[in-house]
Amino acid sequence: MKRFRMGELYRYARPTLPEEPVIDGLPNFHYVVADPGQPTLQLERGINAPSATRAVDGERLAVILLSSNEHKRGSAENPWHDTLAPDEGFARYFGDNKLPDVDPGTTLGNRTLLRQFDLHTSPDRAKRERAAPILLFRSSRKGFKEFAGLGLITGAQRVTQFSEQNGGFFTNYLFDLAILSLTKEDESLPMLWISDRRNPKHDAMVANAYAPRAWQQWVKYGSPEIERIKRRVARYHIVRRQDQVMPASSTIGKTLDTVYRFYEGKKHRFEALASLACESMVRGTGAGYRRGWLTRGTGDGGLDFVGRIDIGEGTWGTKLVVLGQAKCEKVDTPTGGVHIARTVARLRRGWVGAYVTTSFFSEAVQREVHDDQYPVILLNGASLAGEVAKMRLAGGFASDQQFLEHVDAGYEDQVSSRRPEEVLWD
């Protein structure tokens, strides 16, 4: 039986050669998706879907394929890159609008995903049975695709992005997805399921007979079941060095170099930028964040800035103090674990640490944080530069230098001797 296997790399070649199981020593994508009598499934765009199937019990979309090109990370146009984290059970995917003055809900890909969002979040089982599975793929080089999982759309929100090439700021959609467990299927997805969903003679129940166990559980019980059926891999979530330090020639690499050079000779003032970046990063996850203040340059005991994460509201809400440390360090030198330990030592019960650096975190440091279950947010150099790019574009600044000068100009007004817990009272 043809199937896609989690984490396996597939050759996406031209010409397609759907009769060839293997091309260049790798499974042939077009062989796996080949379905006699049906147009081939493709990954030519970010959001791909076949024509709707007019089945005996009504129209349904058989499948949607999402493709994310990781080689575009750190590019000039888009610091808002997709996040695919199959081992952690989630993905965040940006839609296909890239033009100003266009309703983002009218573009083909966004319109397709928004229609499925209604089905994926419906309390009506009949609607869930018609919902299209989302197959996620990612690639780091042209002509090769890695299968990254089976997804459900759990959220959709409008966001502002920027493209100098296409005329400036524009509105787009950001979709949140849960990636489902394929444990019962030996970490693979049978294409017979997709073939049955494309067969107009099958009603929805028959078309889903070969669906993975997790998908069937979701169809039966709906959204409350998602947390139980999400994919989870019990292992260290180590971020590789190359994913924390972008090439110096990339736009993100150049931004990071500008940041480091700007604060040379006045590294204590880097904490103003670190505080802003922490706020931007936390807000980007959908959580509420309130910036507090910066500490004085001496005698801070490993504390550089204070903030607050707000969860919920009213009687079912809570507030978490954030203690931040900012280190403007050489880009190619890993940050020391002793600095993170100093931040952790200041934490009280229910508080969260944040460590922002222009450098990267070694595997040993990440393992220590994981093993000791430190409640610490780690923001590495590449992520910092990405947040700087977002904030610069959102603020309309012409260059990284201009944005950094703006941030630095407000440094003195943010410095305070207040105690960290006072941020809870603001």
Short mmCIF file of C-alpha atoms in Angstrom, two decimals:
data_model
loop_
_atom_site.label_atom_id
_atom_site.label_comp_id
_atom_site.label_asym_id
_atom_site.label_seq_id
_atom_site.Cartn_x
_atom_site.Cartn_y
_atom_site.Cartn_z
CA MET A 1 0.00 0.00 0.00
CA LYS A 2 1.34 3.42 -0.96
CA ARG A 3 1.86 5.70 2.01
CA PHE A 4 3.74 8.74 3.28
CA ARG A 5 6.00 8.11 6.27
CA MET A 6 6.76 10.69 8.95
CA GLY A 7 10.09 12.42 8.45
CA GLU A 8 10.86 10.64 5.17
CA LEU A 9 12.29 12.61 2.25
CA TYR A 10 10.61 12.30 -1.17
CA ARG A 11 11.90 13.27 -4.59
CA TYR A 12 9.65 15.84 -6.25
CA ALA A 13 11.05 15.75 -9.77
CA ARG A 14 10.26 17.06 -13.23
CA PRO A 15 9.07 15.29 -15.30
CA THR A 16 6.84 13.60 -12.73
CA LEU A 17 7.25 9.95 -13.87
CA PRO A 18 4.42 8.59 -11.67
CA GLU A 19 5.20 5.01 -12.74
CA GLU A 20 8.67 5.14 -11.11
CA PRO A 21 8.68 4.15 -7.38
CA VAL A 22 12.17 5.56 -6.84
CA ILE A 23 14.04 8.52 -8.34
CA ASP A 24 17.63 9.41 -7.42
CA GLY A 25 17.52 6.83 -4.64
CA LEU A 26 14.49 8.37 -2.92
CA PRO A 27 10.76 7.51 -2.96
CA ASN A 28 9.04 9.33 -5.81
CA PHE A 29 6.36 11.75 -4.53
CA HIS A 30 4.33 11.45 -7.72
CA TYR A 31 4.36 7.66 -7.53
CA VAL A 32 2.98 7.76 -3.98
CA VAL A 33 0.12 10.13 -4.89
CA ALA A 34 -0.69 8.54 -8.27
CA ASP A 35 -4.37 7.53 -8.39
CA PRO A 36 -5.63 5.95 -11.65
CA GLY A 37 -8.28 8.08 -13.31
CA GLN A 38 -7.58 11.11 -11.08
CA PRO A 39 -5.46 14.23 -11.74
CA THR A 40 -2.17 14.03 -9.84
CA LEU A 41 -1.73 15.82 -6.53
CA GLN A 42 0.97 18.48 -6.63
CA LEU A 43 3.00 20.86 -4.46
CA GLU A 44 3.48 23.65 -6.97
CA ARG A 45 2.13 26.31 -4.57
CA GLY A 46 2.14 26.71 -0.83
CA ILE A 47 -1.52 25.67 -0.55
CA ASN A 48 -2.59 22.89 -2.93
CA ALA A 49 -5.90 21.06 -3.34
CA PRO A 50 -7.57 18.94 -6.05
CA SER A 51 -10.99 19.81 -7.43
CA ALA A 52 -13.88 19.07 -5.09
CA THR A 53 -15.37 15.58 -5.24
CA ARG A 54 -19.12 15.49 -5.98
CA ALA A 55 -19.92 12.42 -3.91
CA VAL A 56 -23.20 10.58 -3.43
CA ASP A 57 -23.85 12.40 -0.14
CA GLY A 58 -22.65 15.84 -1.21
CA GLU A 59 -19.55 17.73 -2.22
CA ARG A 60 -16.30 17.33 -0.27
CA LEU A 61 -12.67 18.28 -0.66
CA ALA A 62 -10.54 15.13 -0.53
CA VAL A 63 -7.30 16.61 0.81
CA ILE A 64 -5.19 19.77 1.12
CA LEU A 65 -1.41 19.70 0.80
CA LEU A 66 0.61 22.47 2.45
CA SER A 67 4.22 23.04 1.42
CA SER A 68 6.70 25.12 3.44
CA ASN A 69 10.08 26.06 1.99
CA GLU A 70 12.58 26.33 4.83
CA HIS A 71 15.33 27.61 2.52
CA LYS A 72 13.44 30.93 2.42
CA ARG A 73 13.89 31.47 6.15
CA GLY A 74 15.88 34.60 6.87
CA SER A 75 15.12 36.03 3.43
CA ALA A 76 14.73 39.74 2.81
CA GLU A 77 11.00 39.60 2.31
CA ASN A 78 9.70 37.35 5.02
CA PRO A 79 10.82 37.09 8.64
CA TRP A 80 7.33 35.66 9.21
CA HIS A 81 8.31 32.12 8.29
CA ASP A 82 6.08 29.09 8.84
CA THR A 83 6.66 26.91 11.89
CA LEU A 84 6.33 23.15 11.45
CA ALA A 85 6.97 21.24 14.68
CA PRO A 86 5.62 17.71 14.10
CA ASP A 87 7.35 16.23 17.15
CA GLU A 88 5.56 18.78 19.33
CA GLY A 89 2.22 18.37 17.58
CA PHE A 90 1.66 21.81 16.08
CA ALA A 91 2.27 24.02 13.05
CA ARG A 92 1.72 27.68 12.16
CA TYR A 93 1.25 28.41 8.49
CA PHE A 94 0.92 31.72 6.66
CA GLY A 95 -1.66 32.03 3.92
CA ASP A 96 -1.19 32.99 0.27
CA ASN A 97 -2.04 36.70 0.13
CA LYS A 98 0.97 38.92 -0.54
CA LEU A 99 -0.64 42.06 -1.97
CA PRO A 100 -1.80 45.29 -0.28
CA ASP A 101 -5.41 46.42 -0.70
CA VAL A 102 -6.61 42.84 -1.21
CA ASP A 103 -9.04 41.08 1.11
CA PRO A 104 -6.91 38.14 2.33
CA GLY A 105 -10.00 35.95 2.51
CA THR A 106 -10.46 36.12 -1.25
CA THR A 107 -7.21 34.51 -2.39
CA LEU A 108 -7.56 30.90 -3.51
CA GLY A 109 -5.48 29.25 -0.81
CA ASN A 110 -6.81 31.32 2.10
CA ARG A 111 -10.38 30.85 0.92
CA THR A 112 -9.83 27.08 0.79
CA LEU A 113 -8.36 26.93 4.30
CA LEU A 114 -11.01 29.21 5.81
CA ARG A 115 -13.78 26.96 4.48
CA GLN A 116 -12.04 23.98 6.06
CA PHE A 117 -11.55 25.90 9.31
CA ASP A 118 -15.34 26.01 9.66
CA LEU A 119 -15.51 22.23 9.21
CA HIS A 120 -12.48 21.45 11.40
CA THR A 121 -13.93 23.38 14.33
CA SER A 122 -17.55 22.35 13.87
CA PRO A 123 -19.49 20.63 16.68
CA ASP A 124 -21.47 18.82 13.96
CA ARG A 125 -20.10 15.33 13.29
CA ALA A 126 -21.55 15.27 9.77
CA LYS A 127 -19.49 18.34 8.90
CA ARG A 128 -16.36 16.84 10.45
CA GLU A 129 -16.79 13.73 8.30
CA ARG A 130 -16.61 15.94 5.20
CA ALA A 131 -13.58 17.90 6.45
CA ALA A 132 -10.41 17.63 4.36
CA PRO A 133 -7.24 16.24 5.97
CA ILE A 134 -4.24 18.57 5.77
CA LEU A 135 -0.97 16.92 4.68
CA LEU A 136 2.11 18.98 5.56
CA PHE A 137 5.39 18.95 3.66
CA ARG A 138 8.58 20.93 4.09
CA SER A 139 11.67 21.33 1.97
CA SER A 140 15.14 22.78 2.39
CA ARG A 141 16.09 22.49 -1.29
CA LYS A 142 14.23 22.46 -4.56
CA GLY A 143 12.88 19.12 -5.74
CA PHE A 144 12.85 17.41 -2.34
CA LYS A 145 9.91 17.22 0.09
CA GLU A 146 9.76 15.82 3.62
CA PHE A 147 6.45 14.56 4.96
CA ALA A 148 5.76 16.50 8.18
CA GLY A 149 2.40 15.13 9.25
CA LEU A 150 -1.38 15.10 9.20
CA GLY A 151 -2.99 18.29 10.44
CA LEU A 152 -6.23 19.85 11.62
CA ILE A 153 -6.87 23.61 11.52
CA THR A 154 -7.45 24.89 15.06
CA GLY A 155 -7.14 28.65 14.58
CA ALA A 156 -7.15 31.41 11.97
CA GLN A 157 -6.24 35.03 12.54
CA ARG A 158 -5.48 38.07 10.41
CA VAL A 159 -1.93 39.40 10.60
CA THR A 160 0.04 42.22 8.98
CA GLN A 161 3.05 41.34 6.86
CA PHE A 162 5.44 43.25 4.62
CA SER A 163 6.76 42.79 1.11
CA GLU A 164 8.89 45.50 -0.46
CA GLN A 165 8.68 43.72 -3.80
CA ASN A 166 4.87 43.68 -3.79
CA GLY A 167 4.23 47.19 -2.51
CA GLY A 168 4.63 47.29 1.26
CA PHE A 169 2.33 46.20 4.07
CA PHE A 170 -0.47 43.73 3.44
CA THR A 171 -2.95 41.67 5.44
CA ASN A 172 -2.76 37.90 5.46
CA TYR A 173 -4.03 34.92 7.46
CA LEU A 174 -2.03 32.88 9.94
CA PHE A 175 -3.38 29.37 10.50
CA ASP A 176 -2.71 27.26 13.60
CA LEU A 177 -2.75 23.49 13.10
CA ALA A 178 -2.61 20.48 15.37
CA ILE A 179 -0.50 17.64 13.97
CA LEU A 180 -2.10 14.31 14.80
CA SER A 181 -0.48 11.12 16.04
CA LEU A 182 0.14 8.33 13.52
CA THR A 183 1.41 5.89 16.16
CA LYS A 184 -1.27 3.29 15.37
CA GLU A 185 -0.25 3.41 11.71
CA ASP A 186 3.48 2.92 12.36
CA GLU A 187 4.15 6.64 11.71
CA SER A 188 2.71 6.56 8.20
CA LEU A 189 -0.36 7.73 6.31
CA PRO A 190 -2.06 5.40 3.78
CA MET A 191 -2.86 7.04 0.45
CA LEU A 192 -5.75 4.59 0.02
CA TRP A 193 -7.63 6.86 2.44
CA ILE A 194 -7.11 9.87 0.18
CA SER A 195 -8.03 7.80 -2.88
CA ASP A 196 -11.31 6.75 -1.23
CA ARG A 197 -12.05 10.37 -0.34
CA ARG A 198 -11.65 11.27 -4.04
CA ASN A 199 -14.06 8.50 -5.12
CA PRO A 200 -17.53 10.02 -5.82
CA LYS A 201 -19.21 6.63 -5.26
CA HIS A 202 -18.24 6.60 -1.56
CA ASP A 203 -20.20 8.50 1.03
CA ALA A 204 -18.22 10.25 3.78
CA MET A 205 -18.35 7.33 6.21
CA VAL A 206 -17.01 4.84 3.67
CA ALA A 207 -14.45 7.37 2.39
CA ASN A 208 -12.96 7.63 5.89
CA ALA A 209 -12.74 3.89 6.53
CA TYR A 210 -8.96 3.89 6.07
CA ALA A 211 -8.43 7.13 8.01
CA PRO A 212 -5.79 7.01 10.78
CA ARG A 213 -7.10 6.18 14.24
CA ALA A 214 -6.49 9.72 15.51
CA TRP A 215 -8.55 11.21 12.65
CA GLN A 216 -11.42 8.82 13.35
CA GLN A 217 -11.32 9.77 17.03
CA TRP A 218 -11.53 13.44 16.09
CA VAL A 219 -14.47 12.85 13.73
CA LYS A 220 -16.28 11.04 16.53
CA TYR A 221 -15.60 13.42 19.43
CA GLY A 222 -14.59 16.75 17.87
CA SER A 223 -12.25 19.48 19.10
CA PRO A 224 -12.16 18.41 22.79
CA GLU A 225 -10.35 15.25 21.64
CA ILE A 226 -7.47 17.05 19.90
CA GLU A 227 -5.14 17.28 22.90
CA ARG A 228 -5.44 13.51 23.38
CA ILE A 229 -4.61 12.65 19.77
CA LYS A 230 -1.85 15.16 18.99
CA ARG A 231 1.54 13.84 17.98
CA ARG A 232 4.09 13.88 20.79
CA VAL A 233 7.61 12.54 20.60
CA ALA A 234 9.36 11.91 23.90
CA ARG A 235 12.82 13.27 23.21
CA TYR A 236 14.93 16.36 23.65
CA HIS A 237 13.80 19.27 21.53
CA ILE A 238 17.29 20.45 20.66
CA VAL A 239 17.60 23.35 18.21
CA ARG A 240 20.65 22.93 16.02
CA ARG A 241 23.33 25.62 15.81
CA GLN A 242 22.62 26.23 12.10
CA ASP A 243 19.00 27.01 12.96
CA GLN A 244 20.05 29.59 15.55
CA VAL A 245 22.70 31.40 13.52
CA MET A 246 21.71 32.36 9.98
CA PRO A 247 24.42 32.77 7.31
CA ALA A 248 26.14 36.15 7.52
CA SER A 249 25.12 36.83 3.90
CA SER A 250 21.39 36.37 4.62
CA THR A 251 19.18 39.32 5.52
CA ILE A 252 18.61 37.97 9.02
CA GLY A 253 22.37 37.42 9.40
CA LYS A 254 23.04 41.01 8.36
CA THR A 255 20.42 42.29 10.80
CA LEU A 256 22.04 40.37 13.64
CA ASP A 257 25.46 41.77 12.72
CA THR A 258 24.00 45.29 12.74
CA VAL A 259 22.55 44.70 16.20
CA TYR A 260 25.85 43.43 17.60
CA ARG A 261 27.87 46.29 16.13
CA PHE A 262 25.34 48.89 17.28
CA TYR A 263 25.68 47.85 20.92
CA GLU A 264 29.46 47.39 20.92
CA GLY A 265 30.81 49.66 23.65
CA LYS A 266 27.38 50.06 25.29
CA LYS A 267 26.21 46.48 25.72
CA HIS A 268 24.23 47.27 28.88
CA ARG A 269 21.80 49.25 26.69
CA PHE A 270 21.04 46.10 24.68
CA GLU A 271 18.48 45.21 27.36
CA ALA A 272 16.03 47.76 25.88
CA LEU A 273 16.01 45.86 22.59
CA ALA A 274 15.88 42.51 24.41
CA SER A 275 12.80 43.60 26.35
CA LEU A 276 11.04 44.65 23.13
CA ALA A 277 12.01 41.41 21.37
CA CYS A 278 10.70 39.31 24.26
CA GLU A 279 7.38 41.14 24.09
CA SER A 280 7.17 40.69 20.31
CA MET A 281 7.99 36.98 20.52
CA VAL A 282 5.46 36.22 23.29
CA ARG A 283 2.71 38.23 21.60
CA GLY A 284 3.44 36.33 18.39
CA THR A 285 2.32 33.12 20.11
CA GLY A 286 -1.05 34.70 20.90
CA ALA A 287 -0.34 35.26 24.61
CA GLY A 288 -0.75 38.62 26.32
CA TYR A 289 2.40 40.44 27.38
CA ARG A 290 3.05 43.67 29.24
CA ARG A 291 6.48 45.25 29.18
CA GLY A 292 7.65 46.46 32.57
CA TRP A 293 10.99 48.25 32.97
CA LEU A 294 14.76 47.90 32.71
CA THR A 295 16.98 47.50 35.74
CA ARG A 296 19.94 49.73 36.54
CA GLY A 297 23.26 48.80 34.95
CA THR A 298 25.02 47.75 38.17
CA GLY A 299 24.00 45.49 41.01
CA ASP A 300 21.15 43.88 39.11
CA GLY A 301 22.18 40.35 40.12
CA GLY A 302 21.57 38.85 36.69
CA LEU A 303 18.35 40.76 36.05
CA ASP A 304 18.09 43.16 33.09
CA PHE A 305 14.40 43.65 32.35
CA VAL A 306 11.00 42.86 33.84
CA GLY A 307 7.78 41.94 32.07
CA ARG A 308 4.50 40.14 32.60
CA ILE A 309 2.65 37.38 30.76
CA ASP A 310 -1.14 37.59 31.09
CA ILE A 311 -3.14 34.39 30.74
CA GLY A 312 -6.93 34.54 30.61
CA GLU A 313 -8.95 37.31 32.22
CA GLY A 314 -11.21 37.95 35.20
CA THR A 315 -11.50 35.21 37.79
CA TRP A 316 -10.04 32.63 35.40
CA GLY A 317 -6.97 34.67 34.53
CA THR A 318 -3.50 34.86 36.03
CA LYS A 319 -0.33 36.92 35.65
CA LEU A 320 3.25 35.64 35.52
CA VAL A 321 6.27 37.78 36.33
CA VAL A 322 8.97 37.59 33.64
CA LEU A 323 12.58 38.17 34.72
CA GLY A 324 14.79 38.80 31.72
CA GLN A 325 18.49 38.74 31.07
CA ALA A 326 20.01 40.30 27.96
CA LYS A 327 23.44 39.39 26.59
CA CYS A 328 24.97 41.05 23.54
CA GLU A 329 27.49 38.33 22.76
CA LYS A 330 29.58 37.36 19.75
CA VAL A 331 27.34 35.71 17.19
CA ASP A 332 29.55 32.64 16.70
CA THR A 333 30.24 31.94 20.40
CA PRO A 334 27.68 29.89 22.38
CA THR A 335 26.20 31.55 25.44
CA GLY A 336 27.32 30.24 28.82
CA GLY A 337 25.05 28.17 31.02
CA VAL A 338 26.18 30.09 34.11
CA HIS A 339 24.33 33.20 32.92
CA ILE A 340 21.09 31.27 32.51
CA ALA A 341 21.60 29.76 35.97
CA ARG A 342 21.84 33.28 37.42
CA THR A 343 18.46 34.13 35.92
CA VAL A 344 16.91 30.92 37.24
CA ALA A 345 18.28 31.61 40.73
CA ARG A 346 16.21 34.80 40.90
CA LEU A 347 12.91 33.11 40.05
CA ARG A 348 10.17 32.61 42.61
CA ARG A 349 7.31 30.14 42.40
CA GLY A 350 5.16 30.94 39.38
CA TRP A 351 7.72 33.29 37.80
CA VAL A 352 9.25 32.81 34.35
CA GLY A 353 12.75 33.62 33.13
CA ALA A 354 13.70 34.98 29.71
CA TYR A 355 17.20 34.94 28.25
CA VAL A 356 17.80 36.99 25.09
CA THR A 357 21.12 36.75 23.28
CA THR A 358 22.74 37.69 19.98
CA SER A 359 24.51 34.31 20.15
CA PHE A 360 23.19 30.74 20.25
CA PHE A 361 22.50 28.08 22.87
CA SER A 362 24.71 25.01 22.90
CA GLU A 363 23.22 21.53 23.04
CA ALA A 364 24.53 21.14 26.60
CA VAL A 365 22.76 24.30 27.78
CA GLN A 366 19.50 23.24 26.14
CA ARG A 367 19.72 19.81 27.76
CA GLU A 368 20.35 21.38 31.17
CA VAL A 369 17.27 23.59 30.83
CA HIS A 370 15.22 20.57 29.72
CA ASP A 371 16.50 18.16 32.38
CA ASP A 372 16.11 20.61 35.27
CA GLN A 373 12.75 21.83 33.90
CA TYR A 374 13.75 25.46 34.14
CA PRO A 375 10.83 27.79 33.28
CA VAL A 376 13.00 29.87 30.95
CA ILE A 377 12.28 31.36 27.52
CA LEU A 378 15.38 31.16 25.31
CA LEU A 379 15.60 33.69 22.46
CA ASN A 380 18.63 33.03 20.25
CA GLY A 381 20.36 35.32 17.78
CA ALA A 382 18.44 34.28 14.66
CA SER A 383 15.10 34.56 16.47
CA LEU A 384 16.10 37.94 17.89
CA ALA A 385 16.99 39.22 14.42
CA GLY A 386 13.65 37.94 13.11
CA GLU A 387 11.78 39.87 15.81
CA VAL A 388 13.84 42.99 15.02
CA ALA A 389 12.87 42.67 11.35
CA LYS A 390 9.19 42.36 12.24
CA MET A 391 9.25 45.35 14.57
CA ARG A 392 11.23 47.49 12.13
CA LEU A 393 8.82 46.79 9.29
CA ALA A 394 5.74 47.24 11.49
CA GLY A 395 7.11 50.60 12.69
CA GLY A 396 7.87 51.82 9.18
CA PHE A 397 11.59 52.34 9.80
CA ALA A 398 13.77 52.56 6.70
CA SER A 399 16.68 50.53 8.10
CA ASP A 400 17.76 48.36 11.03
CA GLN A 401 20.08 51.15 12.13
CA GLN A 402 17.23 53.67 12.26
CA PHE A 403 15.09 51.29 14.30
CA LEU A 404 17.90 50.57 16.77
CA GLU A 405 18.54 54.28 17.24
CA HIS A 406 14.84 54.74 18.02
CA VAL A 407 14.92 51.95 20.61
CA ASP A 408 18.09 53.28 22.19
CA ALA A 409 16.71 56.80 22.47
CA GLY A 410 14.07 55.54 24.90
CA TYR A 411 16.47 53.62 27.12
CA GLU A 412 16.77 56.08 30.03
CA ASP A 413 13.01 56.48 30.39
CA GLN A 414 12.60 52.74 30.98
CA VAL A 415 15.19 52.31 33.74
CA SER A 416 13.73 51.78 37.22
CA SER A 417 14.67 50.50 40.67
CA ARG A 418 11.27 48.93 41.28
CA ARG A 419 10.99 45.38 42.58
CA PRO A 420 10.03 42.71 40.01
CA GLU A 421 6.80 41.72 41.77
CA GLU A 422 5.48 45.26 41.34
CA VAL A 423 4.80 44.48 37.69
CA LEU A 424 1.82 42.43 38.90
CA TRP A 425 0.16 45.57 40.23
CA ASP A 426 0.39 47.67 37.05
#
